[in-house]
Short mmCIF file of C-alpha atoms in Angstrom, two decimals:
data_model
loop_
_atom_site.label_atom_id
_atom_site.label_comp_id
_atom_site.label_asym_id
_atom_site.label_seq_id
_atom_site.Cartn_x
_atom_site.Cartn_y
_atom_site.Cartn_z
CA UNK K 1 -0.22 0.45 0.21
CA UNK K 2 1.24 3.04 -0.66
CA UNK K 3 2.33 5.38 2.23
CA UNK K 4 1.77 9.22 3.40
CA UNK K 5 4.56 10.09 5.71
CA UNK K 6 7.69 12.28 5.55
CA UNK K 7 11.54 14.10 3.38
CA UNK K 8 15.26 17.37 3.80
CA UNK K 9 18.50 19.63 2.16
CA UNK K 10 21.10 21.30 2.50
CA UNK K 11 23.45 23.23 0.25
CA UNK K 12 27.08 23.90 1.20
CA UNK K 13 28.53 27.15 0.46
CA UNK K 14 31.88 28.14 0.94
CA UNK K 15 31.90 31.41 2.68
CA UNK K 16 33.66 34.13 4.54
CA UNK K 17 30.42 36.47 5.64
CA UNK K 18 27.14 34.94 7.00
CA UNK K 19 23.96 36.77 7.61
CA UNK K 20 22.54 37.22 10.31
CA UNK K 21 18.83 35.70 10.34
CA UNK K 22 16.10 37.41 11.51
CA UNK K 23 12.70 35.78 13.00
CA UNK K 24 10.67 37.36 10.11
CA UNK K 25 8.79 34.09 8.56
CA UNK K 26 9.34 33.88 4.58
CA UNK K 27 6.61 34.93 2.56
CA UNK K 28 4.46 33.02 0.37
CA UNK K 29 5.63 33.91 -3.17
CA UNK K 30 3.38 30.95 -4.92
CA UNK K 31 1.97 27.32 -4.87
CA UNK K 32 1.46 24.59 -8.45
CA UNK K 33 0.47 21.88 -8.67
CA UNK K 34 -3.08 19.93 -8.71
CA UNK K 35 -3.91 16.27 -8.70
CA UNK K 36 -3.80 13.73 -11.59
CA UNK K 37 -1.28 12.10 -13.84
CA UNK K 38 -0.33 14.88 -16.17
CA UNK K 39 2.44 17.08 -16.48
CA UNK K 40 2.83 18.82 -13.67
CA UNK K 41 0.16 17.13 -11.43
CA UNK K 42 0.70 15.13 -8.58
CA UNK K 43 -0.19 12.25 -6.90
CA UNK K 44 0.95 11.92 -2.92
CA UNK K 45 4.19 14.59 -3.90
CA UNK K 46 6.77 13.81 -1.00
CA UNK K 47 10.54 14.27 -1.05
CA UNK K 48 12.17 17.76 -2.64
CA UNK K 49 15.49 18.99 -3.22
CA UNK K 50 17.02 21.41 -5.90
CA UNK K 51 19.88 21.97 -7.94
CA UNK K 52 22.79 24.87 -8.06
CA UNK K 53 21.27 25.49 -10.59
CA UNK K 54 17.65 26.00 -8.38
CA UNK K 55 15.34 23.91 -10.23
CA UNK K 56 13.35 21.96 -7.95
CA UNK K 57 12.75 17.95 -8.42
CA UNK K 58 9.36 16.48 -6.32
CA UNK K 59 9.40 12.57 -5.73
CA UNK K 60 5.84 12.18 -6.90
CA UNK K 61 4.78 9.32 -5.05
CA UNK K 62 1.89 7.42 -6.51
CA UNK K 63 2.74 8.47 -10.26
CA UNK K 64 6.09 6.58 -9.92
CA UNK K 65 8.14 9.22 -10.90
CA UNK K 66 10.08 12.47 -10.36
CA UNK K 67 9.32 15.60 -11.75
CA UNK K 68 11.61 18.54 -12.27
CA UNK K 69 10.87 22.03 -12.65
CA UNK K 70 12.18 25.62 -12.60
CA UNK K 71 12.48 27.93 -9.90
CA UNK K 72 9.32 28.93 -9.96
CA UNK K 73 7.22 26.18 -10.77
CA UNK K 74 7.65 25.80 -14.14
CA UNK K 75 7.25 22.47 -16.27
CA UNK K 76 10.43 20.58 -17.05
CA UNK K 77 10.69 17.08 -17.49
CA UNK K 78 9.91 13.93 -15.69
CA UNK K 79 11.23 10.64 -16.24
CA UNK K 80 10.30 7.27 -14.39
CA UNK K 81 7.26 4.28 -14.66
CA UNK K 82 6.00 1.65 -12.26
CA UNK K 83 8.55 -0.96 -12.09
CA UNK K 84 11.15 -2.57 -11.13
CA UNK K 85 13.52 -2.32 -13.29
CA UNK K 86 16.42 0.27 -14.23
CA UNK K 87 15.01 3.81 -14.05
CA UNK K 88 11.83 2.37 -12.86
CA UNK K 89 9.40 3.58 -9.66
CA UNK K 90 7.76 1.72 -7.32
CA UNK K 91 6.25 4.00 -4.17
CA UNK K 92 9.45 7.08 -4.49
CA UNK K 93 9.46 8.41 -1.34
CA UNK K 94 12.09 10.92 -1.53
CA UNK K 95 15.25 12.18 -3.33
CA UNK K 96 18.74 13.97 -2.69
CA UNK K 97 21.25 15.54 -4.79
CA UNK K 98 24.64 14.61 -4.48
CA UNK K 99 27.99 17.19 -5.09
CA UNK K 100 28.21 15.63 -8.53
CA UNK K 101 24.52 16.66 -9.75
CA UNK K 102 23.16 13.27 -9.17
CA UNK K 103 19.62 12.00 -7.88
CA UNK K 104 19.34 9.89 -5.40
CA UNK K 105 16.25 8.09 -5.44
CA UNK K 106 13.96 6.49 -2.13
CA UNK K 107 11.84 3.88 -3.19
CA UNK K 108 9.54 1.98 -0.61
CA UNK K 109 8.26 -0.63 -2.46
CA UNK K 110 11.66 -1.45 -4.44
CA UNK K 111 13.07 -1.27 -1.02
CA UNK K 112 16.32 0.17 -3.01
CA UNK K 113 18.01 3.50 -3.70
CA UNK K 114 18.59 4.83 -7.72
CA UNK K 115 21.43 6.81 -8.23
CA UNK K 116 20.56 9.30 -11.34
CA UNK K 117 21.79 12.07 -13.67
CA UNK K 118 20.20 15.50 -13.27
CA UNK K 119 18.65 14.22 -16.73
CA UNK K 120 17.13 10.94 -15.30
CA UNK K 121 19.58 8.76 -17.50
CA UNK K 122 20.34 5.10 -15.25
CA UNK K 123 23.48 5.20 -13.00
CA UNK K 124 23.17 2.65 -10.72
CA UNK K 125 21.32 0.83 -7.93
CA UNK K 126 21.61 -0.79 -4.68
CA UNK K 127 19.55 -2.23 -1.22
CA UNK K 128 17.19 -4.56 -0.96
CA UNK K 129 14.23 -5.38 1.74
CA UNK K 130 15.78 -6.98 5.01
CA UNK K 131 17.18 -5.44 8.37
CA UNK K 132 20.46 -6.24 7.30
CA UNK K 133 23.36 -4.25 5.88
CA UNK K 134 22.87 -2.36 2.72
CA UNK K 135 19.05 -3.67 3.45
CA UNK K 136 15.84 -1.28 4.00
CA UNK K 137 12.63 -2.18 6.10
CA UNK K 138 10.43 0.17 5.52
CA UNK K 139 12.99 2.90 4.13
CA UNK K 140 11.85 6.55 4.65
CA UNK K 141 14.36 8.92 3.44
CA UNK K 142 17.67 10.19 2.32
CA UNK K 143 20.05 12.60 2.38
CA UNK K 144 23.35 13.26 0.50
CA UNK K 145 26.00 15.20 2.79
CA UNK K 146 29.16 17.83 1.42
CA UNK K 147 31.28 14.77 0.32
CA UNK K 148 28.84 12.75 -1.00
CA UNK K 149 27.83 10.60 1.53
CA UNK K 150 24.01 9.00 1.17
CA UNK K 151 22.34 8.03 4.66
CA UNK K 152 19.17 6.32 4.61
CA UNK K 153 16.39 6.29 7.37
CA UNK K 154 14.41 3.21 7.72
CA UNK K 155 11.52 1.33 10.48
CA UNK K 156 8.34 1.51 10.53
CA UNK K 157 5.93 1.63 14.17
CA UNK K 158 8.24 1.44 16.28
CA UNK K 159 10.26 -1.58 14.47
CA UNK K 160 14.05 -1.91 12.73
CA UNK K 161 14.83 2.27 12.99
CA UNK K 162 17.65 3.52 11.85
CA UNK K 163 19.94 5.26 9.65
CA UNK K 164 21.98 3.38 7.24
CA UNK K 165 25.90 5.77 5.33
CA UNK K 166 26.93 4.85 2.57
CA UNK K 167 29.57 5.90 -0.33
CA UNK K 168 27.98 7.95 -3.23
CA UNK K 169 28.76 4.40 -5.01
CA UNK K 170 26.44 2.42 -2.85
CA UNK K 171 29.35 0.87 -0.77
CA UNK K 172 27.77 0.49 2.86
CA UNK K 173 29.95 2.07 5.42
CA UNK K 174 28.20 1.94 8.75
CA UNK K 175 24.66 2.20 10.59
CA UNK K 176 23.53 4.40 13.79
CA UNK K 177 20.14 4.01 15.78
CA UNK K 178 18.22 1.48 17.01
CA UNK K 179 14.26 1.99 18.01
CA UNK K 180 13.10 3.63 21.40
CA UNK K 181 12.58 6.81 22.51
CA UNK K 182 16.08 7.69 24.20
CA UNK K 183 18.95 9.86 23.70
CA UNK K 184 20.37 7.97 19.56
CA UNK K 185 17.45 6.45 19.42
CA UNK K 186 14.79 6.69 16.89
CA UNK K 187 10.68 6.20 15.97
CA UNK K 188 9.96 5.76 12.74
CA UNK K 189 12.43 8.56 11.66
CA UNK K 190 12.14 10.59 8.73
CA UNK K 191 13.79 13.25 6.66
CA UNK K 192 16.90 15.22 7.04
CA UNK K 193 19.47 17.48 6.21
CA UNK K 194 23.07 18.77 6.84
CA UNK K 195 24.92 21.62 8.68
CA UNK K 196 28.49 23.36 7.36
CA UNK K 197 29.70 20.70 9.17
CA UNK K 198 27.77 17.70 8.41
CA UNK K 199 26.19 17.44 11.36
CA UNK K 200 23.42 15.32 10.92
CA UNK K 201 19.30 16.68 12.28
CA UNK K 202 16.55 13.77 11.36
CA UNK K 203 12.78 14.34 12.16
CA UNK K 204 12.33 11.97 14.87
CA UNK K 205 9.03 10.82 13.21
CA UNK K 206 7.46 8.96 16.32
CA UNK K 207 9.14 11.01 19.16
CA UNK K 208 7.64 13.94 18.55
CA UNK K 209 11.96 15.48 17.56
CA UNK K 210 14.48 16.37 16.06
CA UNK K 211 17.82 15.02 16.79
CA UNK K 212 21.16 15.86 15.96
CA UNK K 213 24.53 13.27 14.98
CA UNK K 214 27.29 13.48 13.99
CA UNK K 215 28.49 12.74 10.71
CA UNK K 216 30.21 9.42 12.47
CA UNK K 217 26.43 8.24 14.17
CA UNK K 218 27.42 10.14 17.59
CA UNK K 219 24.72 11.40 19.62
CA UNK K 220 25.01 15.21 19.82
CA UNK K 221 21.77 16.73 20.79
CA UNK K 222 18.46 16.76 20.68
CA UNK K 223 14.68 19.62 21.04
CA UNK K 224 11.11 18.87 21.13
CA UNK K 225 8.08 17.19 22.22
CA UNK K 226 4.37 16.29 21.27
CA UNK K 227 2.07 19.11 21.02
CA UNK K 228 1.34 22.56 18.79
CA UNK K 229 3.39 25.20 20.47
CA UNK K 230 6.19 26.89 19.54
CA UNK K 231 9.40 23.99 19.62
CA UNK K 232 6.59 21.41 19.62
CA UNK K 233 5.96 18.85 16.69
CA UNK K 234 2.82 16.55 15.45
CA UNK K 235 4.40 13.85 14.39
CA UNK K 236 7.30 15.71 11.78
CA UNK K 237 8.10 15.02 8.47
CA UNK K 238 11.16 16.39 7.41
CA UNK K 239 13.98 18.91 8.20
CA UNK K 240 16.20 20.81 5.73
CA UNK K 241 18.93 22.76 7.08
CA UNK K 242 20.22 26.20 5.73
CA UNK K 243 23.84 27.74 4.49
CA UNK K 244 23.68 29.84 7.14
CA UNK K 245 22.80 27.04 9.48
CA UNK K 246 18.77 27.11 10.24
CA UNK K 247 17.63 24.12 10.69
CA UNK K 248 13.76 24.24 9.41
CA UNK K 249 11.31 21.31 10.54
CA UNK K 250 8.15 20.50 9.09
CA UNK K 251 4.55 18.68 10.42
CA UNK K 252 1.26 19.08 9.40
CA UNK K 253 0.52 21.72 8.88
CA UNK K 254 3.52 24.17 9.22
CA UNK K 255 7.42 25.17 9.17
CA UNK K 256 9.02 25.70 12.59
CA UNK K 257 12.74 27.62 11.93
CA UNK K 258 15.19 27.01 14.65
CA UNK K 259 19.10 27.18 15.07
CA UNK K 260 21.38 24.61 15.04
CA UNK K 261 21.29 24.45 18.66
CA UNK K 262 17.53 24.03 19.07
CA UNK K 263 16.46 27.93 19.94
CA UNK K 264 13.46 28.54 18.19
CA UNK K 265 13.66 31.07 15.69
CA UNK K 266 9.92 30.99 14.32
CA UNK K 267 7.64 28.80 12.82
CA UNK K 268 4.46 29.55 9.63
CA UNK K 269 1.27 27.80 8.05
CA UNK K 270 -1.94 27.60 9.63
CA UNK K 271 -4.36 24.93 8.68
CA UNK K 272 -6.67 25.16 5.70
CA UNK K 273 -6.15 25.39 1.63
CA UNK K 274 -5.50 28.70 1.00
CA UNK K 275 -2.30 30.41 0.20
CA UNK K 276 0.51 29.56 2.82
CA UNK K 277 -2.01 26.67 4.55
CA UNK K 278 -1.25 23.14 3.84
CA UNK K 279 -3.20 20.19 5.16
CA UNK K 280 -0.75 17.14 4.88
CA UNK K 281 3.33 18.99 4.85
CA UNK K 282 5.67 15.85 3.66
CA UNK K 283 8.63 17.65 2.82
CA UNK K 284 11.04 20.11 2.63
CA UNK K 285 13.95 21.96 0.60
CA UNK K 286 15.61 25.40 1.59
CA UNK K 287 17.24 26.65 -2.44
CA UNK K 288 20.87 28.32 -2.69
CA UNK K 289 18.90 31.92 -2.33
CA UNK K 290 16.85 31.12 0.85
CA UNK K 291 13.80 29.94 -0.84
CA UNK K 292 12.41 27.03 1.00
CA UNK K 293 10.11 24.91 -0.96
CA UNK K 294 7.41 23.03 0.68
CA UNK K 295 5.48 19.74 -0.56
CA UNK K 296 2.23 18.90 0.98
CA UNK K 297 1.13 15.21 0.02
CA UNK K 298 -2.86 15.58 1.13
CA UNK K 299 -3.20 18.46 -1.34
CA UNK K 300 -1.12 17.80 -3.83
CA UNK K 301 0.78 20.86 -5.07
CA UNK K 302 4.31 22.78 -3.83
CA UNK K 303 4.61 25.88 -2.48
CA UNK K 304 7.75 28.92 -2.06
CA UNK K 305 8.12 30.63 0.51
CA UNK K 306 11.08 33.57 0.69
CA UNK K 307 11.44 37.13 0.40
CA UNK K 308 13.02 38.74 3.59
CA UNK K 309 12.92 35.38 6.00
CA UNK K 310 14.66 33.72 8.73
CA UNK K 311 16.57 31.61 6.12
CA UNK K 312 19.26 33.88 4.73
CA UNK K 313 22.14 32.86 2.97
CA UNK K 314 26.18 32.78 2.91
CA UNK K 315 27.73 35.54 1.31
CA UNK K 316 31.18 36.29 0.01
CA UNK K 317 32.95 39.18 -1.97
CA UNK K 318 34.03 37.05 -4.55
CA UNK K 319 31.42 35.60 -5.14
CA UNK K 320 29.11 32.54 -3.56
CA UNK K 321 29.98 28.64 -4.44
CA UNK K 322 26.62 26.77 -3.59
CA UNK K 323 25.40 23.15 -3.98
CA UNK K 324 21.94 21.96 -2.45
CA UNK K 325 21.77 18.65 -0.75
CA UNK K 326 18.61 16.81 0.48
#
């Protein structure tokens, strides 16, 4: 059965000066998408990522495809059909973009990762169903760090929760996390993002919190509890991190922004179907200019926020080099 449950992101910027974050939420800029199988339509869109050019890629889960859009939501292309072959998908849950510009797509139905070029060309695949190394039990999210290492979260309903780390070619490196609610333990881990030091922030869905790990898997901290107040979560689905170190975490109908130590900054979004409203957020990404993209699986659409924002970008006098990983 196809599920809707989570998705995010990081980009690396070599910078000499960091902009100061305000506590002003970003403004609603645009929304695109509607239910259906056509170009620019969605059936439970989930994972979202942006590349260095600002293009937006969305895992169109129940249409078993990836769709590519401009930064302003204009349809560009798509690839994938239902199946088990190379370049085919069964329930693509999430996707991430590596420093080589390649897409890494995580499939729930086929319990595997596929690496594709930015035009959809097949490169390689790895993974199968199970709880061993290089196996996935209810895979939920995928992310890529600055070095190109690939991380996959898996586990459902308190079963076999963990994060596996692979090299960019799919070689298993290590794993961390276990079932539970203690420090470093997980309950249905969801989307993740990376800061400039490659620390990993994970949406710990079933425990209603965000946890922070080093790239080697050492527990570094956490924040959040079950609720709808500032700094609380109602089943957080995904996390994205800006170049300046603002951590955006999403639950059902809002985005919350924090410092990397968990200090609350601001939030935006309410329940509903109007501009800037949500009924079921499952993915979040931040591009190289600080725009925030959110996918709503229930409303079958994507929304872009920007302008005066709590998510500034880093700047440098010699120009900015940026790369975005989910």
